[in-house]
Amino acid sequence: MKGSFFRSMTWLHTWGGLLACWLLFVVFFGGTLSYFRYEISWWMQPESHGVVAEPDQQQAVQQVISVLQSKAPDSPLWFINLADERNPLTYYGYREAPQPGQKRGRFVDGYLFGDSQQDGINLRDTKGGDFFYRLHFDLHYMSAITARWIVGAAAMIMLVGLVTGIVIHRRIFADFFTFRNGKGARTWLDLHNISSVLALPYHLMITYTGLLTLMFLYMSAPVDKVYPGGRAQFFDDQNPTFQSVKAAGQRRSEPLPIQDFIQRFKAEKQVESVSRISINNPADENATVTVYGREAGQIAHYARSTLYNSQGDALGSSREAAFYAPEKTANTLIALHTAKFAPWPLRWLFVLGGVLGCIMVASGGVLWARRIAEKRLKANQPMGWNLRLVQAMNLATVAGLPLASLVFLYLNRLLAADFDGRREWEMHGFFICYLLVFLFALYQPGRRGWAFVWMLTGGMALALPLLNLLTTDYHLLAYLVNGQWALAGLELIVLAGGLIALWGARHCLSKPGIAHQQNARPGSYKVVTQ
Amino acid sequence: MQGIRGIFSAPATGILVRIGSATVLGYLATAECAVLIAALLPSAPLSSVLTAMLLSFPLFTALIMWSFHVPRAWRALTDLGGFYLAAALSNYLLLGALV
């Protein structure tokens, strides 16, 4: 196209990037926040901020089982997530027996409190950090599968964008050190280059592995057509703990010896602690129990797990010892995406990569608008509605999403803790804010608009610890004194973000931008630019 | 012949043809090719299926770039279409099934 490889790839990079950049920003932004998924969830349930100590696991299992036994003795499914370094609460859930006309019963969940292990304290209902996690591949207000296809298409554009970006880049090493400030589009290009090149391995990794996490949706043809027995058989063979055992219809006389199963599991799989337990038909003769180990110090993303029947015989067990090389490869690549293995210093490097990804995508979008604006200014053309739309989308997405996230956190504290729709309205608030910023940006897409949104974001961010102090029994200093680094860290990050936002607002106001020049009468722009 | 080429060379049509080739034909060709790789690899099915899936995304990327690289838009159609047909035919002969 257009004569040369370089030019055709530049075209593809530019227009593919423009098409997907806002969605990609949402994905990068939500994905980056997902590195703090559990910390955000914890912060958003202040009723649990008194928890300090991590409970004894054996005791926690005992207590959660007795809670489930009293609440849902006839449930078809119990589910337990045990507390760990990042989750101070023991989580449990159960499915109610289906009502007439229902295929499956309602899923009910709750928490046990860390050191005291008491049940019955009501945590406020919130999606918490899971909101950002889900947002980054399930989006919102649409079916998850539709959303995953859309995000998958954006991820392919991202992958193509990265590869074309590399091939059209003629001075990768030099651009490591190149940043020309105050040069209009040139400055944005430098920022785009620096953020892309600095974290290039991260960008390639996170995009490719993101596609791999959903490869059974995106590229299922090989497994459907070639694997004997198709996809269902593949999953059964790959993970023998995925078996369903039918209920016998006879009640058990004794409770399941789950502690014994855990002991056996730890010995057989050589793990020090357990992360999850799920129990099918706990009241039935044919109950089954699946125990999942916690993988300390291991990268590959798979859970050592074993499925036991009610007598304690292993019906199936994860095959980590018999993995084929491609399985190990896929597991490791997917683990690099989720970064569940990453301890805090490494986690921060992942976060840095994610932030650079956000900057890469955002600067790409802004660069496009800036170039067109300069071109039209030079040719003395009107700026046009299409440029305004792109500018508004840039502003609404790049500055609007942090603001919307703050609205999400604010609503978490401001909506009544027992308000029925609070979980939904926290999320509606996020999207309403996004929409309002977009409408505002259509009206004011220039530097002033950016400055206003950054100022609002900065103000709300700096006031967040104050909001927490006023609406809960806890505050930043208490978190620091108690050594609750997750909670203190969240507020400190928001404070730092607020300062950056205010710096951004000041920067936007410090000189007249192209938005001012566009208001100038034709022919007089040269005077205005100086 | 010149007439057909002319239609494909018009800028807007050309771009649409390239986008269509890259997405539809590119995806189909990738899927067929991944099936072919999975079928041809001598390793255990579990292993070869996963290998093919891991390789499919770089391949798709290359095909997308190819359909924007070729100097004439109709080439995107013929190249990716040809690649798809070749992979599909091989699969048909090997497995007796089209994707």
XYZ file of C-alpha atoms in Angstrom:
629
model
C 0.000 0.000 0.000
C 1.112 3.503 -0.771
C 4.417 2.493 -2.225
C 6.542 1.147 0.566
C 6.548 -1.217 3.489
C 7.402 1.615 5.853
C 4.515 3.780 4.739
C 1.947 0.998 4.669
C 2.899 -0.094 8.167
C 2.764 3.507 9.370
C -0.728 3.770 7.943
C -1.802 0.564 9.678
C -0.214 1.652 12.959
C -1.863 5.065 12.883
C -5.386 4.110 11.911
C -5.554 0.823 13.754
C -4.271 2.644 16.806
C -6.802 5.430 16.493
C -9.662 2.959 16.087
C -8.803 1.000 19.224
C -6.966 3.474 21.453
C -9.811 4.432 23.780
C -10.900 0.881 24.388
C -7.267 -0.112 24.833
C -6.839 2.640 27.389
C -9.814 1.253 29.319
C -8.236 -2.205 29.169
C -4.763 -1.021 30.221
C -6.205 1.206 32.940
C -8.492 -1.472 34.374
C -5.791 -4.099 33.993
C -3.220 -2.002 35.818
C -5.612 -1.385 38.698
C -6.263 -5.136 38.778
C -2.750 -5.592 40.178
C -4.292 -4.071 43.320
C -7.568 -5.946 42.965
C -7.725 -7.401 46.487
C -6.352 -4.264 48.109
C -9.061 -2.159 46.445
C -11.708 -4.643 47.553
C -10.427 -4.511 51.113
C -10.383 -0.721 51.164
C -13.940 -0.680 49.834
C -15.222 -2.717 52.775
C -14.204 -0.558 55.742
C -16.170 -2.741 58.147
C -13.238 -5.145 57.875
C -10.461 -2.624 58.458
C -10.136 -3.676 62.082
C -8.685 -6.985 60.912
C -4.971 -7.164 61.503
C -3.816 -10.701 62.149
C -3.937 -13.549 59.721
C -5.920 -16.377 61.267
C -4.797 -19.905 61.800
C -5.878 -21.772 58.691
C -7.006 -24.953 60.374
C -9.184 -22.999 62.757
C -10.585 -20.902 59.912
C -11.630 -24.025 58.000
C -13.343 -25.418 61.069
C -15.274 -22.221 61.636
C -16.282 -21.648 58.040
C -17.548 -25.224 57.746
C -19.697 -24.811 60.835
C -21.086 -21.541 59.459
C -21.936 -23.253 56.164
C -23.381 -26.221 58.029
C -25.770 -23.979 59.921
C -26.650 -21.689 57.029
C -26.917 -24.070 54.110
C -26.919 -27.718 55.154
C -28.737 -28.832 51.973
C -26.879 -26.684 49.496
C -25.592 -28.325 46.295
C -22.320 -26.356 46.487
C -20.125 -24.863 49.166
C -17.181 -22.726 48.249
C -14.403 -21.495 50.548
C -11.569 -19.074 49.795
C -9.108 -18.993 52.645
C -7.412 -15.827 53.830
C -3.858 -15.080 52.727
C -1.353 -12.217 52.746
C -3.457 -10.143 50.366
C -6.930 -11.204 51.504
C -7.431 -10.756 55.225
C -10.877 -12.328 55.252
C -12.018 -15.884 54.818
C -14.602 -15.877 52.043
C -17.378 -18.414 51.748
C -20.208 -18.923 49.328
C -22.966 -21.427 48.780
C -25.633 -22.095 46.223
C -29.172 -22.361 47.508
C -31.254 -25.326 46.421
C -33.096 -24.298 43.228
C -36.612 -22.953 43.634
C -39.330 -24.508 41.465
C -38.806 -23.318 37.891
C -35.157 -22.395 38.548
C -32.326 -24.279 36.931
C -29.815 -23.237 39.560
C -30.338 -21.712 42.964
C -29.153 -18.292 44.097
C -25.473 -17.907 45.046
C -25.009 -16.395 48.493
C -21.662 -15.339 49.911
C -20.118 -13.799 52.996
C -16.941 -13.370 54.999
C -15.445 -14.527 58.238
C -13.408 -12.042 60.182
C -9.686 -12.601 60.463
C -8.580 -12.938 64.065
C -11.962 -13.104 65.737
C -13.464 -15.310 62.976
C -16.891 -14.026 63.836
C -19.599 -14.121 61.262
C -22.528 -11.783 60.978
C -20.835 -8.407 60.744
C -22.314 -7.001 57.580
C -19.767 -5.892 55.056
C -21.152 -3.334 52.656
C -22.069 -4.749 49.276
C -19.572 -3.688 46.631
C -17.937 -5.014 43.506
C -14.653 -3.682 44.884
C -11.458 -4.298 42.931
C -13.236 -6.943 40.881
C -14.942 -4.087 39.049
C -11.692 -3.030 37.374
C -10.657 -6.613 36.841
C -13.917 -7.436 35.078
C -13.950 -4.122 33.227
C -10.648 -4.933 31.547
C -12.056 -7.888 29.604
C -15.820 -8.128 30.305
C -16.520 -4.388 29.947
C -19.958 -3.514 31.335
C -23.616 -3.279 30.273
C -23.212 -6.147 27.802
C -22.822 -9.893 27.764
C -19.390 -11.080 28.840
C -18.842 -13.105 25.657
C -19.635 -10.169 23.358
C -17.324 -7.990 25.431
C -14.497 -10.543 25.263
C -14.699 -10.655 21.469
C -14.565 -6.863 21.336
C -11.629 -6.720 23.736
C -9.960 -9.548 21.802
C -10.232 -7.567 18.568
C -8.723 -4.562 20.337
C -5.926 -6.766 21.683
C -5.161 -8.019 18.147
C -5.003 -4.402 16.986
C -2.662 -3.745 19.907
C -0.424 -6.650 18.889
C -0.395 -5.462 15.276
C 0.224 -1.932 16.567
C 3.239 -3.068 18.577
C 4.808 -5.024 15.736
C 4.158 -2.294 13.162
C 5.384 0.242 15.713
C 8.671 -1.627 15.964
C 9.159 -1.942 12.204
C 8.393 1.717 11.505
C 10.693 2.818 14.290
C 14.054 3.674 12.838
C 15.980 4.777 15.869
C 14.832 2.663 18.776
C 17.971 3.079 20.850
C 18.338 6.795 20.284
C 14.713 7.405 21.194
C 15.347 5.874 24.569
C 16.982 9.157 25.446
C 15.021 11.582 23.329
C 12.453 13.894 24.769
C 11.902 17.304 23.252
C 9.659 19.348 25.483
C 7.315 22.053 24.242
C 7.438 21.065 20.583
C 3.791 20.233 19.963
C 3.191 16.982 18.122
C 6.917 16.220 18.258
C 6.772 16.171 22.062
C 3.846 13.783 22.012
C 5.670 11.537 19.563
C 8.664 11.462 21.892
C 6.444 10.575 24.838
C 4.751 7.882 22.747
C 8.148 6.464 21.790
C 9.653 6.566 25.270
C 6.669 4.905 26.957
C 6.523 2.248 24.220
C 10.220 1.455 23.971
C 10.995 1.586 27.682
C 8.476 -1.142 28.473
C 8.351 -2.855 25.077
C 8.877 -6.402 26.432
C 6.085 -5.774 28.913
C 3.730 -4.453 26.227
C 4.380 -7.415 23.934
C 4.064 -9.867 26.805
C 0.876 -8.408 28.275
C -0.860 -8.198 24.888
C 0.070 -11.679 23.692
C -0.639 -13.320 27.042
C -3.907 -11.411 27.295
C -5.007 -13.115 24.091
C -3.803 -16.449 25.489
C -5.938 -16.144 28.630
C -8.981 -16.370 26.359
C -7.506 -18.525 23.578
C -10.172 -21.167 24.044
C -12.670 -18.506 23.013
C -10.605 -16.749 20.336
C -8.877 -19.673 18.665
C -10.758 -22.817 19.553
C -10.586 -24.482 16.114
C -7.566 -26.739 16.856
C -9.006 -28.076 20.090
C -12.487 -28.487 18.597
C -11.390 -30.122 15.344
C -8.216 -32.024 16.167
C -8.446 -33.085 19.789
C -10.129 -36.500 20.066
C -13.436 -35.880 21.837
C -13.261 -32.133 21.367
C -13.036 -29.363 23.888
C -14.895 -31.048 26.755
C -12.594 -34.046 26.579
C -9.564 -31.760 26.373
C -10.450 -30.046 29.636
C -11.201 -33.378 31.328
C -7.851 -34.759 30.210
C -5.925 -31.632 31.062
C -7.406 -31.292 34.513
C -8.751 -34.560 35.935
C -10.315 -32.758 38.892
C -13.037 -31.453 36.575
C -15.435 -34.334 37.109
C -18.966 -34.165 38.274
C -20.238 -36.907 40.554
C -24.023 -37.261 40.718
C -25.696 -37.023 44.089
C -26.836 -40.382 45.473
C -29.981 -38.883 46.947
C -29.106 -40.354 50.338
C -28.167 -38.165 53.263
C -24.805 -38.595 54.895
C -24.877 -39.612 58.501
C -21.620 -37.908 59.500
C -20.067 -34.624 58.429
C -17.267 -34.769 55.873
C -13.787 -35.046 57.434
C -12.498 -32.073 55.477
C -9.534 -31.443 57.776
C -8.290 -34.978 57.032
C -8.580 -34.326 53.294
C -6.556 -31.151 53.701
C -3.822 -32.943 55.644
C -3.646 -35.668 53.038
C -3.623 -33.133 50.229
C -0.756 -31.181 51.782
C 1.283 -34.347 52.155
C 0.550 -35.669 48.661
C 1.062 -32.418 46.812
C 3.774 -31.045 49.088
C 2.187 -27.659 49.605
C 2.285 -25.712 52.830
C -1.170 -24.237 52.750
C -4.478 -24.448 50.979
C -6.101 -21.641 49.018
C -9.572 -22.880 48.098
C -11.960 -25.690 48.906
C -15.107 -26.477 46.993
C -17.593 -29.068 48.130
C -20.315 -30.541 45.945
C -23.494 -31.877 47.544
C -22.053 -31.656 51.068
C -25.053 -33.362 52.652
C -25.114 -36.288 50.224
C -23.522 -39.753 50.425
C -21.725 -38.977 47.167
C -20.277 -35.644 48.251
C -17.039 -34.590 46.571
C -14.399 -32.201 47.842
C -11.822 -30.373 45.699
C -8.838 -28.936 47.530
C -6.564 -26.355 45.883
C -3.049 -25.625 47.070
C -1.435 -22.255 47.310
C 1.638 -21.994 45.153
C 4.266 -20.053 46.964
C 7.275 -19.084 44.910
C 6.118 -20.591 41.656
C 5.294 -18.741 38.489
C 3.216 -21.124 36.393
C -0.474 -20.440 36.608
C -2.188 -23.619 37.647
C -3.549 -24.810 40.931
C -2.295 -28.035 42.403
C -5.610 -29.619 43.195
C -7.215 -32.932 44.023
C -10.797 -34.116 43.853
C -11.774 -36.419 46.740
C -14.887 -38.474 47.187
C -16.564 -38.634 50.574
C -14.365 -41.551 51.665
C -11.260 -39.534 50.955
C -10.221 -41.419 47.801
C -8.652 -39.229 45.166
C -10.874 -39.298 42.056
C -8.600 -37.026 40.069
C -5.593 -34.876 40.623
C -3.873 -32.059 38.769
C -1.104 -33.393 36.554
C 1.685 -30.856 37.131
C 4.263 -33.664 37.191
C 3.114 -34.849 33.745
C 2.715 -31.504 32.002
C 3.775 -31.313 28.372
C 6.129 -28.520 27.432
C 3.409 -26.448 25.708
C 1.238 -26.727 28.822
C 4.066 -25.394 30.967
C 4.655 -22.664 28.409
C 1.013 -21.644 28.283
C 0.702 -21.758 32.074
C 3.775 -19.630 32.534
C 2.712 -17.108 29.905
C -0.741 -16.761 31.420
C 0.837 -16.426 34.868
C 2.898 -13.544 33.547
C -0.355 -11.868 32.604
C -2.135 -12.340 35.919
C 1.029 -11.769 38.010
C -0.537 -13.579 40.934
C 2.888 -14.933 41.817
C 4.487 -11.498 42.017
C 5.656 -10.307 45.432
C 5.405 -6.589 46.049
C 8.663 -5.275 44.528
C 8.023 -7.248 41.332
C 4.343 -6.333 41.397
C 5.377 -2.689 41.335
C 7.423 -3.325 38.208
C 4.331 -4.813 36.579
C 2.371 -1.747 37.674
C 5.039 0.472 36.138
C 4.689 -1.481 32.898
C 0.927 -1.023 33.008
C 1.240 2.710 33.637
C 3.649 3.034 30.716
C 1.117 1.096 28.638
C -1.564 3.640 29.579
C 0.788 6.474 28.651
C 1.668 4.791 25.364
C -1.972 4.411 24.351
C -2.992 7.860 25.605
C -0.078 9.676 23.987
C -0.829 7.878 20.729
C -4.378 9.217 20.708
C -3.328 12.721 21.703
C -0.526 12.680 19.133
C -2.976 11.847 16.353
C -5.249 14.754 17.305
C -2.325 17.122 17.710
C -0.878 16.288 14.286
C -4.194 16.775 12.529
C -4.751 20.020 14.408
C -1.313 21.360 13.407
C -1.851 20.269 9.824
C -5.219 21.978 9.586
C -3.918 25.071 11.302
C -1.082 25.310 8.847
C -3.400 24.804 5.879
C -5.757 27.359 7.392
C -8.595 24.851 7.463
C -11.334 24.707 10.078
C -10.657 22.200 12.848
C -13.772 20.194 12.036
C -16.145 18.031 14.031
C -14.144 14.835 13.506
C -11.070 16.272 15.193
C -13.231 17.593 18.015
C -14.724 14.137 18.502
C -11.272 12.548 18.754
C -10.098 15.240 21.147
C -13.192 14.770 23.284
C -12.731 10.995 23.368
C -9.094 11.509 24.365
C -10.005 13.841 27.187
C -12.954 11.773 28.396
C -10.953 8.550 28.394
C -7.526 9.615 29.601
C -8.555 12.168 32.211
C -12.125 10.955 32.660
C -11.357 7.383 33.731
C -9.232 8.351 36.764
C -11.953 10.798 37.747
C -14.649 8.155 37.254
C -12.630 5.754 39.406
C -12.524 8.341 42.166
C -16.290 8.777 41.845
C -16.533 4.993 42.218
C -14.501 5.142 45.454
C -16.413 8.175 46.732
C -19.794 6.538 46.129
C -18.526 3.539 48.056
C -18.244 5.753 51.141
C -21.174 8.075 50.479
C -23.961 5.653 49.575
C -25.664 4.236 52.661
C -24.049 0.950 53.666
C -27.410 -0.827 53.684
C -28.783 0.724 50.472
C -29.927 -2.166 48.294
C -28.636 -0.918 44.975
C -25.312 0.364 46.274
C -23.192 -2.184 44.465
C -24.813 -1.308 41.133
C -24.892 2.423 41.761
C -21.190 2.595 42.525
C -20.656 1.262 39.012
C -23.384 3.383 37.418
C -21.655 6.384 39.018
C -18.414 5.428 37.295
C -20.032 5.358 33.859
C -22.211 8.421 34.443
C -19.064 10.345 35.343
C -17.346 9.059 32.192
C -20.323 10.167 30.092
C -20.495 13.607 31.727
C -16.789 14.186 31.157
C -17.289 13.195 27.517
C -20.136 15.681 27.071
C -18.072 18.359 28.778
C -15.115 17.481 26.549
C -17.214 17.902 23.401
C -17.913 21.429 24.583
C -14.390 22.150 25.783
C -11.905 19.741 24.153
C -8.822 21.903 24.503
C -6.274 22.561 27.206
C -8.784 24.313 29.429
C -10.996 21.247 29.375
C -8.060 19.025 30.318
C -7.028 21.411 33.064
C -10.531 21.438 34.514
C -10.836 17.638 34.621
C -7.307 17.227 36.018
C -8.074 19.832 38.677
C -11.263 18.037 39.662
C -9.422 14.708 39.731
C -6.584 16.160 41.796
C -8.949 17.768 44.272
C -11.002 14.625 44.750
C -7.881 12.490 45.057
C -6.317 14.721 47.709
C -9.573 14.732 49.665
C -9.976 10.946 49.649
C -8.202 10.287 52.981
C -10.368 13.013 54.492
C -13.502 11.341 53.140
C -12.373 8.049 54.640
C -11.724 9.737 57.991
C -15.169 11.316 58.028
C -17.195 8.315 56.877
C -15.477 5.405 58.632
C -13.861 4.650 61.978
C -10.434 4.472 60.358
C -7.944 6.787 58.712
C -4.630 6.863 56.939
C -2.510 7.362 60.056
C -4.195 4.446 61.784
C -3.447 2.225 58.788
C 0.195 3.279 58.914
C 0.438 2.734 62.668
C -1.235 -0.684 62.380
C 1.025 -1.660 59.521
C -1.929 -2.151 57.143
C 0.140 -1.316 54.112
C -2.502 -2.333 51.593
C -4.994 0.206 52.938
C -2.442 2.936 53.597
C -0.836 2.250 50.221
C -4.097 2.750 48.341
C -4.615 6.179 49.880
C -0.980 7.151 49.406
C -1.120 6.165 45.724
C -4.308 8.169 45.278
C -2.626 11.140 46.980
C 0.381 10.867 44.686
C -1.954 10.553 41.696
C -3.775 13.660 42.870
C -0.544 15.654 42.955
C 0.314 14.465 39.444
C -3.180 15.456 38.273
C -2.764 18.947 39.737
C 0.642 19.242 38.089
C -1.058 18.207 34.846
C -3.718 20.888 35.297
C -1.056 23.528 35.868
C 0.867 22.346 32.840
C -2.254 22.555 30.681
C -2.935 26.120 31.780
C 0.646 27.319 31.532
C 0.516 28.149 27.823
C -2.128 28.684 25.198
C -2.691 25.500 23.284
C -3.941 24.759 19.844
C -7.500 25.180 21.129
C -6.855 28.902 21.460
C -5.303 29.128 18.077
C -8.276 27.457 16.477
C -10.512 30.261 17.695
C -8.392 32.787 15.900
C -9.695 34.266 12.707
C -8.374 32.814 9.502
C -5.114 34.465 8.627
C -4.291 35.650 12.105
C -3.112 32.345 13.552
C 0.542 33.200 13.087
C 0.207 36.058 15.476
C -1.571 33.957 18.059
C 0.946 31.124 18.079
C 3.777 33.410 19.101
C -9.103 -7.504 -15.991
C -8.103 -3.856 -15.834
C -11.663 -2.961 -14.841
C -11.685 -5.299 -11.876
C -8.294 -4.064 -10.788
C -9.561 -0.527 -11.122
C -12.382 -1.146 -8.657
C -9.969 -2.663 -6.192
C -7.526 0.197 -6.576
C -9.992 2.951 -5.662
C -8.755 4.176 -2.279
C -11.873 3.569 -0.164
C -12.677 0.222 -1.753
C -9.064 -0.779 -1.467
C -9.034 -0.124 2.235
C -12.288 -1.983 2.766
C -10.922 -4.950 0.821
C -7.769 -4.952 2.931
C -9.699 -4.698 6.188
C -12.064 -7.458 5.093
C -9.178 -9.676 3.991
C -7.210 -9.029 7.167
C -10.068 -9.745 9.545
C -12.245 -12.365 7.858
C -9.808 -14.183 5.564
C -6.937 -13.614 7.996
C -8.858 -15.182 10.855
C -10.133 -18.101 8.778
C -6.687 -18.770 7.351
C -5.175 -18.638 10.837
C -7.769 -21.051 12.198
C -7.277 -23.502 9.312
C -3.545 -23.251 9.628
C -3.687 -23.808 13.405
C -5.798 -26.909 12.813
C -3.275 -28.111 10.241
C -0.357 -27.566 12.632
C -2.192 -29.365 15.437
C -2.950 -32.276 13.112
C 0.564 -32.532 11.672
C 2.612 -32.226 14.874
C 3.755 -35.653 16.005
C 3.442 -34.905 19.745
C 0.550 -35.978 21.986
C -2.769 -34.330 21.028
C -2.861 -32.255 24.193
C 0.559 -30.922 23.392
C 0.115 -30.281 19.678
C -3.269 -28.608 20.103
C -1.819 -26.152 22.615
C 1.237 -25.519 20.464
C -0.984 -24.651 17.511
C -3.051 -22.277 19.628
C 0.042 -20.547 20.992
C 1.392 -20.048 17.475
C -1.896 -18.832 16.005
C -1.747 -15.270 17.340
C 1.659 -14.348 15.876
C 0.516 -15.919 12.603
C -2.691 -13.854 12.592
C -0.606 -10.742 13.247
C 1.622 -11.515 10.278
C -1.375 -12.119 7.995
C -2.975 -8.819 9.006
C 0.264 -6.986 8.286
C 0.592 -8.786 4.970
C -2.820 -7.690 3.760
C -1.908 -4.060 4.391
C 1.577 -4.432 2.987
C 0.846 -5.839 -0.479
C 1.006 -3.062 -3.092
C -2.474 -3.679 -4.538
C -5.591 -4.299 -2.502
C -6.733 -7.236 -4.632
C -3.502 -9.009 -3.722
C -4.670 -9.068 -0.074
C -7.737 -10.910 -1.252
C -5.884 -13.396 -3.446
C -2.950 -14.003 -1.079
C -4.939 -14.539 2.096
C -7.722 -16.274 0.200
C -5.178 -18.587 -1.417
C -3.536 -19.284 1.920
C -6.917 -20.062 3.429
C -7.916 -22.360 0.563
C -4.587 -24.200 0.658
C -4.832 -24.788 4.422
C -8.518 -25.697 4.171
C -7.865 -28.146 1.338
C -5.032 -29.791 3.265
C -7.288 -30.115 6.292
C -10.041 -31.550 4.137
C -7.681 -34.167 2.730
C -6.091 -34.905 6.112
C -9.065 -34.785 8.437
C -11.986 -34.964 6.062
C -13.411 -31.848 7.682
C -13.428 -28.127 7.094
C -13.212 -25.763 10.022
